[in-house]
Amino acid sequence: MLTFSPLVPLLLGVFFSILIVRDSIIRKKFLKKRIIFSFIFIFITALLSVFRDNILSVDSLVNIYNYTNLILTIFIAVMFLFNGLSNIVNNELNDSILQTFGNNMYYLYLDKKNNILAISNELKEALNIDKEVNNFNEILDNYITIKNINDKASSNQEFIYYLNYKETEPRTADFKIQYYLNDGKLREVNLVEQLLFSKDKYVGRIFLGQNKTIIENVDTNNDKLLNERLKYLLNPPIWGLILINLENNRIYVNDYLVDKLGLKSNDFAYSDYVKLIDKDDYNAYKDNLERVKDDNYEFIYRISNGYKMIYVKESGNIIYDGTKKIELIANVVINETRNFMTTDTILDKLAEENEMIVKINDLANHNENYELVYFRMTNIPSINDQYKRQIGTLVMEEYVKTFTKVFADNIYRISGLDFVMLITDIRKMELFKKTILNGKIFNPNLNYGAINCKLEVNMGISFSNDAIRPNDVYLNSKKALEIAITRNIPYLFYKDINR
């Protein structure tokens, strides 16, 4: 008995898959369903070819096998015909649309994915497009920066959002765009937008206009006026302002920030500014900036002002070239809020709680042991009342100086009367232990001319091995201090709280 060869539908399936891939390339659209179907068809016919002899060895399967191959052949032939007619319809639609445009027309034909199905040479010239472009996003990224759409302020990002909006019904509307080319000149094009639907489904849009609607805007600011405006913008009387060029790695800061951050100049490499920012904060800053989808951003981070880390709040606008972020212009507020009064002494230069937490985390990350001493100058308010604030300030300053010189790696001011001392040197830990056992450290007598002051100090002490998390070590010392005050004792180790 004659058998119908499975090679016929198999070869037709291979040719059909090649045709679909070619159509995907030509139409700049991945024909997902057709490609999946063609690969499944090839897989089935290949199996029939491989197991041909096994199937034909069973007499009852011979007719089924022949009919199956015949049906597959007819089916793939019908698919060839369907695909061919579909391409003809689409090509005729595109050709009939484009043939209605004269040579002097500006037109742009986009599909629903913003792929460019057709663009006139005249519009290419108006947009200064000098090479083949496949998607409208490429034009926004590389050639134009949109200023206004229909006399309303807009941007490339907003235009992309507009194009990606899910359309539900056909419409025709005037469409006027003002845009900048790379030469910096402002241009305007007046078009008509037509949304295209097929069987109630959105399939694309056409922008159409004539070349006489393309105009150049000559209303440009002269250099003198521009410089005056920049001078005003970059030197506000109170707050800091920065301009960051992400492409050229440059930053401009006004005099306020130069003074507050201890910078050497107004204009320098952005990478040098980054070095001043806390590393973890900068990584978070970068991630935050990458996630921003609109023009505005805001972030708080720590930065060195030359002798300690301070917090700044950066609120700004992003300037795009197409969809690429190229520049930031931001207002910077330095957080100088302190929960205690300034004294114009070394007390003002002490780092604060946030910096202390960063430090102990760093010590923990490097597996370094440390002793944390939380101390409070308890009777400073009464000294201030009796001898005036200047004496109270001198007392605190002298006590901190002594601790810094003898014991501490760092001293941090937590509040007006509260301080934290860190000790990492084991020899200084031993010396500190002997000193507190002596007791004089808690009630020192300090003389200022005829004035004799007796300072009262309470301490809570914890070690890095008292807790797993560094922040808990800090809280342990604070808890030990409060209990020491409650028990009316000068100091208390956290490990001795329950004794």
XYZ file of C-alpha atoms in Angstrom:
499
model
C 0.000 0.000 0.000
C 1.212 3.461 -0.871
C 1.928 5.763 2.019
C 1.769 9.543 2.189
C 5.266 10.806 2.998
C 5.534 12.933 6.171
C 8.397 14.823 4.524
C 5.871 16.890 2.542
C 4.189 18.585 5.562
C 7.583 18.715 7.348
C 9.241 20.676 4.526
C 6.186 22.919 4.178
C 6.354 23.561 7.938
C 10.029 24.538 7.694
C 9.323 26.910 4.787
C 6.380 28.387 6.698
C 8.521 29.063 9.791
C 11.158 30.775 7.628
C 8.411 32.907 6.076
C 7.066 33.921 9.490
C 10.546 34.873 10.752
C 11.067 36.962 7.601
C 7.705 38.695 8.118
C 8.644 39.453 11.736
C 11.842 41.131 10.585
C 10.144 43.101 7.802
C 7.234 44.222 9.959
C 9.529 44.866 12.972
C 7.128 42.883 15.097
C 7.556 39.493 16.779
C 4.722 37.312 15.431
C 4.623 35.205 18.546
C 1.564 33.010 17.904
C 2.524 32.152 14.323
C 6.115 31.284 15.232
C 5.005 29.057 18.121
C 2.489 27.315 15.851
C 5.118 26.703 13.133
C 7.585 25.189 15.607
C 4.904 22.879 17.094
C 3.909 21.819 13.576
C 7.542 21.023 12.674
C 7.930 19.043 15.903
C 4.832 16.900 15.172
C 5.763 16.190 11.552
C 9.338 15.403 12.559
C 8.045 12.808 15.051
C 5.903 11.256 12.307
C 8.987 11.011 10.090
C 11.212 9.513 12.781
C 8.688 6.844 13.850
C 7.353 6.184 10.320
C 8.543 2.560 10.119
C 7.266 1.691 13.600
C 3.814 3.088 12.818
C 3.538 1.415 9.389
C 4.425 -1.968 10.882
C 0.956 -1.977 12.419
C -1.621 -2.534 9.664
C -4.439 -0.802 11.543
C -2.400 2.438 11.775
C -1.457 2.727 8.077
C -4.633 4.524 6.968
C -4.656 6.748 10.043
C -1.037 7.650 9.321
C -1.787 8.539 5.677
C -4.846 10.632 6.521
C -2.935 12.436 9.284
C -0.148 13.429 6.866
C -2.681 14.501 4.259
C -4.607 16.656 6.756
C -1.368 18.252 8.017
C -0.343 19.040 4.439
C -3.686 20.645 3.632
C -3.643 22.555 6.923
C -0.176 24.042 6.386
C -1.110 24.942 2.822
C -4.145 26.849 4.140
C -1.879 28.644 6.625
C 0.409 29.621 3.750
C -2.593 31.091 1.955
C -3.896 32.878 5.064
C -0.505 34.406 5.844
C -0.070 35.533 2.246
C -3.485 37.202 2.109
C -2.877 38.870 5.466
C 0.402 40.320 4.225
C -1.265 41.520 1.038
C -4.001 43.275 3.014
C -1.505 44.899 5.349
C 0.789 45.945 2.535
C -2.111 47.289 0.512
C -3.336 49.204 3.563
C 0.082 50.703 4.153
C 0.612 51.458 0.464
C -2.828 53.032 0.091
C -2.183 55.226 3.118
C 1.266 56.317 1.992
C 0.199 56.887 -1.612
C -2.264 59.527 -0.449
C 0.651 61.631 0.810
C 2.436 63.930 -1.593
C 6.198 64.241 -1.765
C 6.046 67.489 0.171
C 4.180 65.990 3.103
C 5.540 65.299 6.586
C 4.254 61.971 7.825
C 5.070 59.458 10.526
C 3.297 56.100 10.657
C 3.642 54.146 13.958
C 2.270 50.779 14.975
C 0.876 50.142 18.462
C 4.385 49.374 19.793
C 5.681 52.717 18.449
C 7.682 50.948 15.742
C 8.111 53.185 12.700
C 6.291 51.667 9.728
C 6.974 54.713 7.562
C 8.489 58.172 7.874
C 8.888 60.746 5.108
C 12.300 62.016 4.082
C 11.001 65.541 4.639
C 10.207 64.808 8.298
C 13.550 63.046 8.727
C 15.253 66.206 7.524
C 13.158 68.387 9.856
C 14.115 66.183 12.812
C 17.750 65.987 11.659
C 17.614 62.174 11.458
C 20.744 61.015 9.651
C 20.382 57.229 9.800
C 17.810 54.442 9.809
C 15.509 54.461 12.854
C 13.155 51.631 13.771
C 11.312 52.888 16.829
C 10.103 56.353 17.792
C 11.974 56.105 21.099
C 15.218 56.242 19.096
C 14.215 59.672 17.771
C 13.495 60.941 21.289
C 16.726 59.497 22.660
C 19.057 60.774 19.959
C 17.584 63.671 18.008
C 14.967 65.868 19.682
C 13.976 67.231 23.091
C 10.308 68.156 23.337
C 9.393 71.465 24.970
C 5.625 71.874 24.343
C 2.758 69.865 22.929
C -0.281 71.902 21.893
C 1.152 74.927 23.766
C 1.441 73.007 27.046
C 4.803 72.286 28.676
C 5.823 68.694 28.048
C 8.855 66.431 27.836
C 10.112 63.341 26.038
C 9.041 61.196 28.972
C 5.493 62.574 28.911
C 5.258 62.032 25.145
C 6.285 58.386 25.517
C 3.625 57.979 28.211
C 1.096 59.526 25.826
C 2.030 57.154 22.994
C 1.805 54.124 25.295
C -1.615 55.067 26.665
C -4.180 52.370 25.863
C -6.442 53.872 23.192
C -10.059 52.683 22.926
C -11.601 54.549 19.981
C -10.560 56.316 16.765
C -10.018 60.086 16.795
C -8.387 62.861 14.831
C -6.784 65.892 16.454
C -4.409 68.751 15.779
C -0.955 68.098 17.132
C 1.564 70.933 17.497
C 4.995 70.094 18.836
C 7.787 72.459 19.823
C 11.141 70.739 20.132
C 14.875 71.349 20.362
C 17.389 69.750 18.033
C 20.940 69.032 19.107
C 21.996 72.464 17.814
C 19.943 74.033 20.632
C 17.487 75.848 18.344
C 13.768 75.645 19.029
C 11.544 74.430 16.197
C 7.840 73.830 15.775
C 5.832 71.446 13.605
C 2.047 71.486 13.182
C 0.590 68.057 12.431
C -2.684 66.175 12.479
C -2.829 62.942 14.465
C -5.068 60.086 13.334
C -5.550 56.966 15.469
C -5.999 53.759 13.461
C -8.240 50.853 14.486
C -8.892 47.465 12.909
C -11.850 45.430 14.147
C -12.173 47.720 17.168
C -8.533 47.161 18.114
C -5.940 49.918 18.167
C -3.231 49.180 15.568
C -1.285 52.430 15.314
C -1.352 56.133 14.493
C -0.326 58.569 11.781
C 1.025 62.101 12.176
C 0.574 64.179 9.028
C 1.506 67.750 8.046
C 2.989 69.922 5.290
C 6.488 71.317 5.134
C 5.342 74.917 5.270
C 4.232 74.353 8.880
C 7.834 73.800 9.988
C 9.199 77.020 11.468
C 12.281 77.984 13.418
C 11.782 79.921 16.613
C 14.128 82.873 16.661
C 13.125 83.950 20.170
C 16.384 82.909 21.799
C 17.914 84.569 24.823
C 21.117 86.502 24.314
C 24.179 85.433 26.286
C 24.082 88.423 28.626
C 20.509 87.749 29.741
C 21.214 84.031 30.087
C 24.292 84.675 32.201
C 22.359 87.022 34.474
C 19.660 84.435 34.993
C 22.208 81.722 35.747
C 24.045 84.047 38.120
C 20.813 84.601 40.058
C 19.861 80.931 40.055
C 23.249 79.714 41.195
C 23.628 82.192 44.047
C 20.465 82.123 46.136
C 20.792 84.042 49.407
C 19.963 81.171 51.777
C 19.952 77.665 50.372
C 22.513 75.685 48.464
C 22.171 74.893 44.795
C 23.986 72.357 42.650
C 24.130 71.545 38.948
C 25.308 68.014 38.150
C 26.251 67.070 34.587
C 26.001 63.280 34.551
C 27.551 62.981 31.084
C 30.633 65.133 31.725
C 31.078 64.168 35.404
C 31.041 67.824 36.516
C 29.280 69.582 39.366
C 28.701 73.260 40.075
C 27.842 74.399 43.620
C 27.098 77.911 44.839
C 29.069 79.746 47.513
C 26.701 78.656 50.271
C 27.664 74.998 49.781
C 31.337 75.797 49.322
C 31.264 77.401 52.777
C 29.042 74.849 54.551
C 30.739 71.744 53.112
C 34.300 73.084 53.216
C 34.759 72.691 49.450
C 37.734 74.135 47.567
C 35.868 75.569 44.568
C 32.473 75.976 42.930
C 33.229 73.804 39.900
C 34.903 70.393 40.131
C 34.536 66.710 39.208
C 31.296 65.097 40.397
C 33.275 61.989 41.368
C 35.122 64.124 43.977
C 31.784 65.195 45.462
C 30.666 61.551 45.596
C 33.745 60.692 47.696
C 32.417 62.986 50.435
C 29.081 61.142 50.623
C 28.635 58.170 52.944
C 29.181 55.079 50.778
C 25.958 53.305 51.772
C 23.954 56.489 51.367
C 25.410 57.095 47.892
C 24.502 53.566 46.766
C 20.937 54.177 47.980
C 20.980 57.597 46.283
C 21.974 56.008 42.954
C 19.282 53.333 43.239
C 16.686 55.965 44.050
C 17.735 58.077 41.060
C 17.543 55.090 38.698
C 14.004 54.324 39.859
C 12.754 57.890 39.315
C 10.442 57.967 36.274
C 9.441 61.641 36.220
C 11.324 64.952 36.401
C 11.545 65.361 40.182
C 13.499 63.606 42.904
C 14.308 64.056 46.586
C 16.814 62.293 48.817
C 18.475 62.714 52.203
C 22.067 61.575 52.659
C 25.144 62.044 54.831
C 28.129 64.022 53.575
C 31.380 65.191 55.149
C 31.828 68.893 55.807
C 35.533 68.502 56.472
C 35.468 67.291 60.058
C 32.240 65.297 60.515
C 29.317 63.757 58.655
C 26.188 65.897 58.385
C 22.795 65.304 56.804
C 21.658 67.138 53.669
C 18.355 67.061 51.816
C 18.682 67.251 48.025
C 15.496 68.132 46.099
C 15.822 68.601 42.385
C 14.781 68.222 38.791
C 16.125 65.822 36.202
C 16.910 67.010 32.690
C 16.532 64.360 29.992
C 17.977 63.891 26.543
C 15.319 61.640 25.157
C 14.869 59.076 27.904
C 18.434 59.415 29.196
C 19.137 61.406 32.367
C 21.904 63.905 31.553
C 21.725 66.631 34.213
C 20.432 67.325 37.711
C 19.641 70.754 39.105
C 18.869 70.627 42.798
C 18.260 72.646 45.920
C 20.305 71.419 48.892
C 19.322 72.064 52.499
C 21.890 71.326 55.187
C 20.428 69.934 58.375
C 22.130 71.892 61.113
C 19.347 71.291 63.609
C 20.783 70.342 66.989
C 18.854 69.475 70.099
C 21.254 71.601 72.139
C 22.628 75.119 71.901
C 25.799 75.949 70.014
C 28.756 77.089 72.115
C 31.496 78.101 69.655
C 33.755 75.469 71.302
C 34.939 71.983 70.419
C 31.552 70.743 71.648
C 30.008 72.023 68.404
C 32.451 69.970 66.355
C 31.599 66.684 68.021
C 29.865 64.201 65.790
C 26.313 63.225 66.716
C 24.240 60.089 67.244
C 23.876 59.151 63.569
C 27.625 59.253 63.033
C 28.146 57.180 66.162
C 25.785 54.473 64.889
C 27.631 54.422 61.560
C 30.932 54.016 63.419
C 29.870 51.101 65.614
C 28.349 49.359 62.592
C 31.674 49.752 60.823
C 33.517 48.325 63.835
C 31.130 45.353 63.881
C 31.635 44.752 60.156
C 35.395 44.565 60.761
C 34.945 42.326 63.834
C 36.611 44.883 66.136
C 35.896 44.872 69.874
C 34.948 48.110 71.569
C 33.660 49.589 74.811
C 30.779 52.065 74.647
C 30.371 54.548 77.528
C 27.166 56.598 77.650
C 27.660 59.445 80.158
C 25.575 62.375 81.345
C 26.836 65.555 83.038
C 23.909 65.526 85.424
C 24.252 68.798 87.328
C 25.165 71.143 84.435
C 21.732 72.879 84.676
C 22.398 73.826 88.308
C 25.930 75.043 87.405
C 24.394 77.183 84.652
C 21.888 78.627 87.125
C 24.525 79.351 89.779
C 27.458 80.548 87.666
C 25.870 81.345 84.241
C 25.977 79.295 81.080
C 29.539 80.253 80.123
C 30.889 78.356 83.149
C 28.726 75.347 82.391
C 30.104 75.317 78.853
C 33.703 75.509 80.127
C 33.043 72.598 82.493
C 31.643 70.372 79.722
C 34.419 71.345 77.306
C 37.197 70.559 79.800
C 35.653 67.217 80.750
C 35.281 66.176 77.088
C 38.857 67.297 76.335
C 40.172 65.148 79.194
C 38.267 62.064 78.027
C 39.389 62.618 74.456
C 43.019 62.919 75.485
C 43.150 60.007 77.916
C 40.580 57.371 76.901
C 38.414 57.915 73.874
C 38.855 57.098 70.218
C 35.792 59.270 69.555
C 33.261 61.221 71.601
C 29.780 61.911 70.260
C 27.259 64.437 71.559
C 23.847 62.806 71.796
C 21.970 65.703 73.409
C 22.720 68.785 75.487
C 24.015 66.809 78.491
C 24.455 63.305 77.054
C 27.608 62.011 75.364
C 28.950 58.695 74.122
C 32.604 57.664 74.292
C 34.036 54.812 72.187
C 37.155 52.942 73.267
C 38.768 50.285 71.043
C 42.290 50.129 72.528
C 42.426 47.334 75.121
C 45.048 49.243 77.157
C 42.780 52.280 77.374
C 39.910 50.023 78.406
C 42.013 48.769 81.322
C 43.039 52.324 82.244
C 39.410 53.462 82.139
C 38.380 50.566 84.387
C 41.019 51.506 86.983
C 39.955 55.153 86.812
C 36.260 54.500 87.442
C 37.155 52.209 90.357
C 39.101 55.148 91.813
C 35.890 57.186 91.636
C 37.258 60.700 91.079
C 36.131 60.715 87.484
C 32.477 61.059 88.594
C 32.794 64.155 90.810
C 35.775 66.216 89.619
C 36.429 69.662 91.086
C 37.034 72.326 88.420
C 38.375 75.798 89.214
C 37.809 78.952 87.127
C 39.354 81.867 88.974
C 37.404 82.280 92.193
C 34.759 79.838 91.050
C 35.002 76.236 92.159
C 32.613 73.801 90.504
C 31.927 70.222 91.355
C 30.679 68.240 88.358
C 28.398 65.237 88.781
C 28.597 62.515 86.116
C 26.712 59.232 85.667
C 27.705 56.475 83.234
C 26.268 53.392 81.594
C 28.850 51.029 80.112
C 28.467 48.174 77.633
C 30.789 46.068 75.498
C 30.491 44.932 71.891
C 30.026 41.315 73.032
C 27.007 42.247 75.186
C 24.723 42.107 72.116
C 24.700 40.841 68.537
C 23.574 44.072 66.880
C 25.662 47.239 67.327
C 22.559 49.354 67.899
C 21.630 47.097 70.826
C 25.072 47.690 72.355
C 24.313 51.417 72.248
C 20.835 50.943 73.756
C 22.300 48.703 76.462
C 24.657 51.463 77.611
C 21.800 53.962 77.642
C 19.675 51.598 79.708
C 22.558 51.033 82.128
C 22.889 54.834 82.566
C 19.193 55.284 83.396
C 19.293 52.452 85.933
C 22.482 53.886 87.474
C 20.695 57.228 87.974
C 17.661 55.426 89.418
C 19.868 53.479 91.848
C 21.789 56.661 92.682
C 25.149 55.127 91.759
C 27.788 56.790 89.559
C 28.111 54.027 86.965
C 26.763 50.648 85.953
C 27.970 47.996 83.526
C 25.126 46.564 81.425
C 26.184 43.021 82.308
C 25.678 43.895 86.006
C 22.120 45.226 85.675
C 20.527 42.114 87.154
C 22.991 41.792 90.038
